[in-house]
Amino acid sequence: MKPMPILTVSSLSKSYPGLKALSDVSLTVGSGERVALLGHNGAGKSTLMKIVLGLIPYDGGTVTVHDAAPGSTEARNHVAYLPENVAFHPALTGLEQLCHYLALRGEPASKAMPLLSRVGLEAAAKRRIGTYSKGMRQRVGLAQALIGHPRLLILDEPTSGLDPVSRREFYALLDGLAAEGAGILLSSHALTEVEARTDRIVILSRGIAVAEGTLTELRRRAALQISVQIVPAAGAEAAIAAVFPQAEHRAGSLHLACQQDEKLALLARIASLGDKVADVEVQPPSLEDIYSHFSRGAAA
Ligand code: ATP
C-alpha cells in the first residue's frame, strides 16, 4: 500500500526570464518515505525545493504540502528545511544556538537538549560551534529542522562535504525520522550513497523529471547491459576465447556484456568450462550508468 502523501507536486512548471527551470514535474513524498532528487547542476532541484517551501512562486501545476498551499501557515508548520551550507555563529554553543531557534519559534528552551541528543550532540552541546566538525554542524542544522516535529523534511545536499562515516551516521538519523513517519525529500549529487539509503529516486534533467521509481524499477526500465568478467585459469585464455569469440580481452581477462534475462544462461555456459575458469565477476549497471542513461535520453 502506498503511504499517505505529505507532499504532492503535479505538472509543476516554473520559468525564469529566458529559461524554463521546471517543465511538467510531478512527484509525491509519502509519510515515512525517503525520496532522492537527483540531477546535474542546474537541473532544477533547488528551484523545486524553494517552491515547496513557498519561497518562490510557480507558473503552472499544483503543489500541496500536507494538503495546504506551499508557504501557508499550515504548510510551514509541517515542513522543515536544511540548506546545503548551514552557517551558525561560531562563538555560540550548540545548546545556545538551538535555544535561540526555539525562542524564535516561541518554543521553550527545555526542548533544546532532547533535540541535540536526538542528533547525537548531547556531549558537545556546551562546546562552541566554532570547534565543531562539518558533520556536527550539519547535525545542529538537522536538530534545528526538527523543531516542531515536521512531517516533511526538505534537505538540500545534506551530506555534501561529509566524510563517509559522518554520511552514514547522518543517513542513520534520517532512517530513524522516516521510521517515525516523516517524509524526506533530499537532493544529492552523490549517486552511490542514495542508492542504499532512499526508497525512491526522481531524476531531474533540465527541468524535466525523466525517471522515477525504486532503483530496481529504474534498472529494469533502463535495460542496460550487465558486464561479466571471466578470469581464465593459467593457459586457458585461448580455450575460453574460442567459446566466447565476442569477448573483449583486457588485462588478462575476458569481458562480456548481456541483458539481465540472459545472465543465468551465460553464467551456466561459463560454469560448464570448469577449471578453465579461475574466477567470474558480474557487474550490474551502477546508478551512475542508469542516471546517464535517463539524462541522455532527455537531452536527445
Ligand atoms: P545545483 O545542483 O547547481 O544546485 P539545481 O538543480 O539546484 O542546481 P537550480 O538552482 O534549481 O538547479 O537552477 C535551475 C536553473 O534555473 C539553472 O539554469 C539556474 O541557472 C536557473 N536559475 C535558478 N535561479 C534563478 C533565478 N533566480 N533567476 C534566473 N535563473 C535562475
GROMACS .gro file of C-alpha atoms and ligand atoms in nm:
model
  331
    1MET     CA    1   0.000   0.000   0.000
    2LYS     CA    2   0.128   0.347  -0.090
    3PRO     CA    3   0.200   0.573   0.209
    4MET     CA    4  -0.015   0.884   0.264
    5PRO     CA    5   0.137   1.165   0.057
    6ILE     CA    6   0.271   1.457   0.259
    7LEU     CA    7   0.397   1.635  -0.050
    8THR     CA    8   0.221   1.623  -0.385
    9VAL     CA    9   0.364   1.801  -0.688
   10SER     CA   10   0.158   1.777  -1.010
   11SER     CA   11   0.257   1.909  -1.353
   12LEU     CA   12   0.467   2.181  -1.195
   13SER     CA   13   0.626   2.439  -1.422
   14LYS     CA   14   0.844   2.737  -1.347
   15SER     CA   15   1.027   2.978  -1.577
   16TYR     CA   16   1.290   3.237  -1.507
   17PRO     CA   17   1.337   3.509  -1.771
   18GLY     CA   18   1.457   3.325  -2.081
   19LEU     CA   19   1.477   2.985  -1.910
   20LYS     CA   20   1.233   2.704  -1.835
   21ALA     CA   21   1.360   2.577  -1.499
   22LEU     CA   22   1.086   2.314  -1.442
   23SER     CA   23   0.853   2.158  -1.702
   24ASP     CA   24   0.557   1.944  -1.606
   25VAL     CA   25   0.723   1.790  -1.297
   26SER     CA   26   0.515   1.553  -1.085
   27LEU     CA   27   0.622   1.369  -0.773
   28THR     CA   28   0.497   1.265  -0.432
   29VAL     CA   29   0.661   1.206  -0.096
   30GLY     CA   30   0.465   0.984   0.137
   31SER     CA   31   0.471   0.956   0.513
   32GLY     CA   32   0.785   0.766   0.614
   33GLU     CA   33   0.931   0.777   0.263
   34ARG     CA   34   1.282   0.886   0.172
   35VAL     CA   35   1.288   1.025  -0.180
   36ALA     CA   36   1.608   1.134  -0.353
   37LEU     CA   37   1.607   1.410  -0.609
   38LEU     CA   38   1.899   1.361  -0.843
   39GLY     CA   39   2.018   1.593  -1.115
   40HIS     CA   40   2.318   1.774  -1.258
   41ASN     CA   41   2.397   2.133  -1.163
   42GLY     CA   42   2.114   2.350  -1.291
   43ALA     CA   43   1.867   2.059  -1.329
   44GLY     CA   44   1.608   2.243  -1.118
   45LYS     CA   45   1.642   2.072  -0.779
   46SER     CA   46   1.676   2.391  -0.571
   47THR     CA   47   1.401   2.560  -0.769
   48LEU     CA   48   1.166   2.272  -0.686
   49MET     CA   49   1.263   2.285  -0.318
   50LYS     CA   50   1.216   2.662  -0.299
   51ILE     CA   51   0.867   2.625  -0.447
   52VAL     CA   52   0.776   2.352  -0.197
   53LEU     CA   53   0.897   2.580   0.083
   54GLY     CA   54   0.682   2.863  -0.053
   55LEU     CA   55   0.985   3.086  -0.111
   56ILE     CA   56   0.922   3.149  -0.481
   57PRO     CA   57   0.607   3.145  -0.695
   58TYR     CA   58   0.544   2.897  -0.977
   59ASP     CA   59   0.374   2.931  -1.313
   60GLY     CA   60   0.161   2.620  -1.352
   61GLY     CA   61   0.056   2.294  -1.191
   62THR     CA   62  -0.025   2.228  -0.826
   63VAL     CA   63   0.181   2.178  -0.511
   64THR     CA   64   0.036   2.073  -0.177
   65VAL     CA   65   0.221   2.023   0.149
   66HIS     CA   66   0.005   1.831   0.396
   67ASP     CA   67  -0.299   1.936   0.188
   68ALA     CA   68  -0.206   2.305   0.214
   69ALA     CA   69  -0.054   2.558  -0.026
   70PRO     CA   70   0.325   2.600  -0.001
   71GLY     CA   71   0.420   2.889   0.224
   72SER     CA   72   0.082   2.891   0.404
   73THR     CA   73   0.090   2.877   0.783
   74GLU     CA   74  -0.046   2.522   0.771
   75ALA     CA   75   0.226   2.410   0.529
   76ARG     CA   76   0.503   2.590   0.716
   77ASN     CA   77   0.400   2.420   1.038
   78HIS     CA   78   0.467   2.083   0.879
   79VAL     CA   79   0.778   2.138   0.669
   80ALA     CA   80   1.141   2.187   0.768
   81TYR     CA   81   1.438   2.276   0.553
   82LEU     CA   82   1.807   2.207   0.580
   83PRO     CA   83   2.017   2.404   0.330
   84GLU     CA   84   2.343   2.271   0.189
   85ASN     CA   85   2.564   2.504   0.387
   86VAL     CA   86   2.436   2.582   0.732
   87ALA     CA   87   2.601   2.886   0.889
   88PHE     CA   88   2.596   2.928   1.266
   89HIS     CA   89   2.757   3.176   1.500
   90PRO     CA   90   3.091   3.012   1.589
   91ALA     CA   91   3.101   3.171   1.935
   92LEU     CA   92   2.769   3.019   2.041
   93THR     CA   93   2.750   2.669   2.185
   94GLY     CA   94   2.523   2.417   2.014
   95LEU     CA   95   2.284   2.449   2.306
   96GLU     CA   96   2.274   2.830   2.288
   97GLN     CA   97   2.219   2.821   1.913
   98LEU     CA   98   1.930   2.581   1.945
   99CYS     CA   99   1.773   2.777   2.233
  100HIS     CA  100   1.787   3.081   2.006
  101TYR     CA  101   1.599   2.898   1.728
  102LEU     CA  102   1.346   2.763   1.977
  103ALA     CA  103   1.284   3.117   2.109
  104LEU     CA  104   1.227   3.238   1.751
  105ARG     CA  105   0.961   2.970   1.711
  106GLY     CA  106   0.804   3.052   2.050
  107GLU     CA  107   0.910   2.716   2.191
  108PRO     CA  108   1.061   2.659   2.540
  109ALA     CA  109   1.439   2.624   2.581
  110SER     CA  110   1.380   2.294   2.763
  111LYS     CA  111   1.334   2.131   2.421
  112ALA     CA  112   1.692   2.208   2.316
  113MET     CA  113   1.875   1.926   2.492
  114PRO     CA  114   1.639   1.647   2.379
  115LEU     CA  115   1.675   1.769   2.020
  116LEU     CA  116   2.054   1.780   2.047
  117SER     CA  117   2.071   1.433   2.192
  118ARG     CA  118   1.838   1.316   1.915
  119VAL     CA  119   2.109   1.409   1.664
  120GLY     CA  120   2.393   1.273   1.879
  121LEU     CA  121   2.525   1.608   2.002
  122GLU     CA  122   2.446   1.578   2.371
  123ALA     CA  123   2.811   1.554   2.476
  124ALA     CA  124   2.915   1.850   2.261
  125ALA     CA  125   2.611   2.066   2.342
  126LYS     CA  126   2.805   2.306   2.565
  127ARG     CA  127   3.101   2.345   2.329
  128ARG     CA  128   3.131   2.639   2.094
  129ILE     CA  129   3.012   2.563   1.739
  130GLY     CA  130   3.344   2.703   1.616
  131THR     CA  131   3.506   2.383   1.744
  132TYR     CA  132   3.255   2.151   1.567
  133SER     CA  133   3.336   1.942   1.260
  134LYS     CA  134   3.130   1.991   0.942
  135GLY     CA  135   2.929   1.677   1.024
  136MET     CA  136   2.849   1.812   1.371
  137ARG     CA  137   2.740   2.149   1.228
  138GLN     CA  138   2.517   1.964   0.983
  139ARG     CA  139   2.361   1.784   1.279
  140VAL     CA  140   2.294   2.117   1.454
  141GLY     CA  141   2.113   2.209   1.131
  142LEU     CA  142   1.912   1.890   1.147
  143ALA     CA  143   1.825   1.950   1.515
  144GLN     CA  144   1.703   2.296   1.418
  145ALA     CA  145   1.499   2.149   1.132
  146LEU     CA  146   1.335   1.907   1.376
  147ILE     CA  147   1.187   2.183   1.594
  148GLY     CA  148   0.809   2.142   1.596
  149HIS     CA  149   0.804   1.779   1.468
  150PRO     CA  150   0.789   1.849   1.093
  151ARG     CA  151   0.606   1.593   0.876
  152LEU     CA  152   0.818   1.678   0.572
  153LEU     CA  153   1.193   1.738   0.565
  154ILE     CA  154   1.348   1.912   0.265
  155LEU     CA  155   1.723   1.855   0.266
  156ASP     CA  156   1.939   2.023   0.002
  157GLU     CA  157   2.252   1.813  -0.048
  158PRO     CA  158   2.267   1.736   0.324
  159THR     CA  159   2.578   1.522   0.310
  160SER     CA  160   2.799   1.725   0.078
  161GLY     CA  161   3.141   1.767   0.234
  162LEU     CA  162   3.084   1.496   0.495
  163ASP     CA  163   3.326   1.205   0.528
  164PRO     CA  164   3.188   0.850   0.474
  165VAL     CA  165   3.141   0.783   0.847
  166SER     CA  166   2.953   1.111   0.905
  167ARG     CA  167   2.742   1.039   0.597
  168ARG     CA  168   2.647   0.700   0.729
  169GLU     CA  169   2.559   0.848   1.067
  170PHE     CA  170   2.355   1.122   0.902
  171TYR     CA  171   2.156   0.871   0.695
  172ALA     CA  172   2.101   0.658   1.005
  173LEU     CA  173   1.939   0.965   1.167
  174LEU     CA  174   1.719   1.009   0.860
  175ASP     CA  175   1.620   0.642   0.875
  176GLY     CA  176   1.501   0.696   1.233
  177LEU     CA  177   1.298   1.004   1.135
  178ALA     CA  178   1.139   0.823   0.842
  179ALA     CA  179   1.055   0.528   1.067
  180GLU     CA  180   0.864   0.775   1.286
  181GLY     CA  181   0.662   0.885   0.983
  182ALA     CA  182   0.845   1.191   0.846
  183GLY     CA  183   0.859   1.221   0.467
  184ILE     CA  184   1.204   1.317   0.340
  185LEU     CA  185   1.294   1.479   0.009
  186LEU     CA  186   1.668   1.518  -0.033
  187SER     CA  187   1.882   1.627  -0.322
  188SER     CA  188   2.221   1.482  -0.388
  189HIS     CA  189   2.499   1.453  -0.641
  190ALA     CA  190   2.641   1.153  -0.457
  191LEU     CA  191   2.458   0.887  -0.652
  192THR     CA  192   2.606   0.581  -0.493
  193GLU     CA  193   2.513   0.690  -0.144
  194VAL     CA  194   2.144   0.746  -0.218
  195GLU     CA  195   2.133   0.405  -0.380
  196ALA     CA  196   2.118   0.228  -0.046
  197ARG     CA  197   1.961   0.497   0.168
  198THR     CA  198   1.643   0.606  -0.009
  199ASP     CA  199   1.315   0.438  -0.101
  200ARG     CA  200   1.261   0.611  -0.435
  201ILE     CA  201   1.463   0.816  -0.678
  202VAL     CA  202   1.346   1.100  -0.903
  203ILE     CA  203   1.589   1.204  -1.176
  204LEU     CA  204   1.561   1.562  -1.295
  205SER     CA  205   1.729   1.665  -1.616
  206ARG     CA  206   1.699   2.022  -1.749
  207GLY     CA  207   1.384   2.078  -1.550
  208ILE     CA  208   1.215   1.755  -1.663
  209ALA     CA  209   1.154   1.455  -1.436
  210VAL     CA  210   1.299   1.193  -1.670
  211ALA     CA  211   1.265   0.892  -1.441
  212GLU     CA  212   1.103   0.798  -1.112
  213GLY     CA  213   1.097   0.475  -0.918
  214THR     CA  214   1.293   0.244  -0.694
  215LEU     CA  215   1.641   0.163  -0.807
  216THR     CA  216   1.529  -0.186  -0.911
  217GLU     CA  217   1.250  -0.039  -1.124
  218LEU     CA  218   1.486   0.212  -1.285
  219ARG     CA  219   1.738  -0.066  -1.355
  220ARG     CA  220   1.471  -0.275  -1.523
  221ARG     CA  221   1.337   0.017  -1.726
  222ALA     CA  222   1.681   0.127  -1.842
  223ALA     CA  223   1.754  -0.233  -1.957
  224LEU     CA  224   2.124  -0.163  -1.951
  225GLN     CA  225   2.365  -0.445  -2.010
  226ILE     CA  226   2.533  -0.634  -1.730
  227SER     CA  227   2.905  -0.686  -1.767
  228VAL     CA  228   3.062  -1.020  -1.693
  229GLN     CA  229   3.435  -1.060  -1.648
  230ILE     CA  230   3.596  -1.403  -1.682
  231VAL     CA  231   3.941  -1.456  -1.534
  232PRO     CA  232   4.090  -1.758  -1.717
  233ALA     CA  233   4.296  -2.021  -1.539
  234ALA     CA  234   4.665  -2.027  -1.641
  235GLY     CA  235   4.697  -2.114  -2.012
  236ALA     CA  236   4.319  -2.134  -2.068
  237GLU     CA  237   4.255  -1.789  -2.221
  238ALA     CA  238   4.252  -1.914  -2.582
  239ALA     CA  239   4.015  -2.202  -2.500
  240ILE     CA  240   3.768  -1.962  -2.334
  241ALA     CA  241   3.802  -1.710  -2.618
  242ALA     CA  242   3.708  -1.988  -2.863
  243VAL     CA  243   3.378  -2.037  -2.674
  244PHE     CA  244   3.313  -1.661  -2.647
  245PRO     CA  245   3.460  -1.508  -2.964
  246GLN     CA  246   3.271  -1.182  -2.897
  247ALA     CA  247   3.457  -1.126  -2.565
  248GLU     CA  248   3.691  -0.831  -2.530
  249HIS     CA  249   4.037  -0.906  -2.393
  250ARG     CA  250   4.153  -0.665  -2.123
  251ALA     CA  251   4.445  -0.714  -1.883
  252GLY     CA  252   4.434  -1.094  -1.898
  253SER     CA  253   4.054  -1.115  -1.852
  254LEU     CA  254   3.769  -1.164  -2.097
  255HIS     CA  255   3.479  -0.919  -2.082
  256LEU     CA  256   3.126  -0.996  -2.197
  257ALA     CA  257   2.802  -0.799  -2.183
  258CYS     CA  258   2.448  -0.936  -2.165
  259GLN     CA  259   2.092  -0.840  -2.079
  260GLN     CA  260   1.953  -0.921  -1.735
  261ASP     CA  261   1.738  -1.208  -1.869
  262GLU     CA  262   2.041  -1.365  -2.042
  263LYS     CA  263   2.260  -1.360  -1.733
  264LEU     CA  264   2.184  -1.704  -1.586
  265ALA     CA  265   2.226  -1.883  -1.920
  266LEU     CA  266   2.559  -1.707  -1.973
  267LEU     CA  267   2.679  -1.798  -1.623
  268ALA     CA  268   2.578  -2.160  -1.686
  269ARG     CA  269   2.788  -2.166  -2.005
  270ILE     CA  270   3.083  -2.019  -1.814
  271ALA     CA  271   3.041  -2.273  -1.532
  272SER     CA  272   3.042  -2.556  -1.788
  273LEU     CA  273   3.402  -2.459  -1.872
  274GLY     CA  274   3.501  -2.599  -1.531
  275ASP     CA  275   3.859  -2.547  -1.420
  276LYS     CA  276   3.947  -2.341  -1.730
  277VAL     CA  277   3.787  -2.054  -1.536
  278ALA     CA  278   3.974  -1.911  -1.236
  279ASP     CA  279   3.708  -1.654  -1.141
  280VAL     CA  280   3.396  -1.471  -1.265
  281GLU     CA  281   3.273  -1.125  -1.173
  282VAL     CA  282   2.928  -0.994  -1.254
  283GLN     CA  283   2.880  -0.617  -1.254
  284PRO     CA  284   2.522  -0.483  -1.276
  285PRO     CA  285   2.477  -0.131  -1.417
  286SER     CA  286   2.561   0.125  -1.149
  287LEU     CA  287   2.333   0.409  -1.052
  288GLU     CA  288   2.570   0.638  -1.245
  289ASP     CA  289   2.507   0.432  -1.562
  290ILE     CA  290   2.131   0.447  -1.505
  291TYR     CA  291   2.145   0.819  -1.431
  292SER     CA  292   2.344   0.890  -1.751
  293HIS     CA  293   2.105   0.671  -1.949
  294PHE     CA  294   1.795   0.869  -1.844
  295SER     CA  295   1.968   1.208  -1.860
  296ARG     CA  296   2.098   1.133  -2.211
  297GLY     CA  297   1.752   1.018  -2.317
  298ALA     CA  298   1.608   1.352  -2.206
  299ALA     CA  299   1.874   1.553  -2.388
  300ALA     CA  300   1.822   1.363  -2.717
  301ATP     P1  301   2.269   2.280  -0.836
  301ATP     O1  302   2.291   2.133  -0.827
  301ATP     O2  303   2.379   2.351  -0.905
  301ATP     O3  304   2.228   2.344  -0.706
  301ATP     P2  305   1.990   2.281  -0.922
  301ATP     O4  306   1.949   2.151  -0.981
  301ATP     O5  307   1.953   2.309  -0.781
  301ATP     O6  308   2.146   2.300  -0.941
  301ATP     P3  309   1.851   2.527  -0.982
  301ATP     O7  310   1.929   2.610  -0.885
  301ATP     O8  311   1.711   2.495  -0.947
  301ATP     O9  312   1.929   2.393  -1.018
  301ATP    O10  313   1.854   2.603  -1.121
  301ATP     C1  314   1.781   2.560  -1.236
  301ATP     C2  315   1.808   2.659  -1.349
  301ATP    O11  316   1.744   2.783  -1.318
  301ATP     C3  317   1.955   2.690  -1.369
  301ATP    O12  318   1.979   2.706  -1.508
  301ATP     C4  319   1.974   2.822  -1.296
  301ATP    O13  320   2.078   2.897  -1.355
  301ATP     C5  321   1.839   2.890  -1.318
  301ATP     N1  322   1.804   2.981  -1.209
  301ATP     C6  323   1.794   2.949  -1.078
  301ATP     N2  324   1.755   3.058  -1.006
  301ATP     C7  325   1.739   3.159  -1.094
  301ATP     C8  326   1.700   3.297  -1.083
  301ATP     N3  327   1.666   3.349  -0.965
  301ATP     N4  328   1.694   3.369  -1.196
  301ATP     C9  329   1.724   3.316  -1.317
  301ATP     N5  330   1.762   3.188  -1.336
  301ATP    C10  331   1.771   3.111  -1.226
   0.00000   0.00000   0.00000
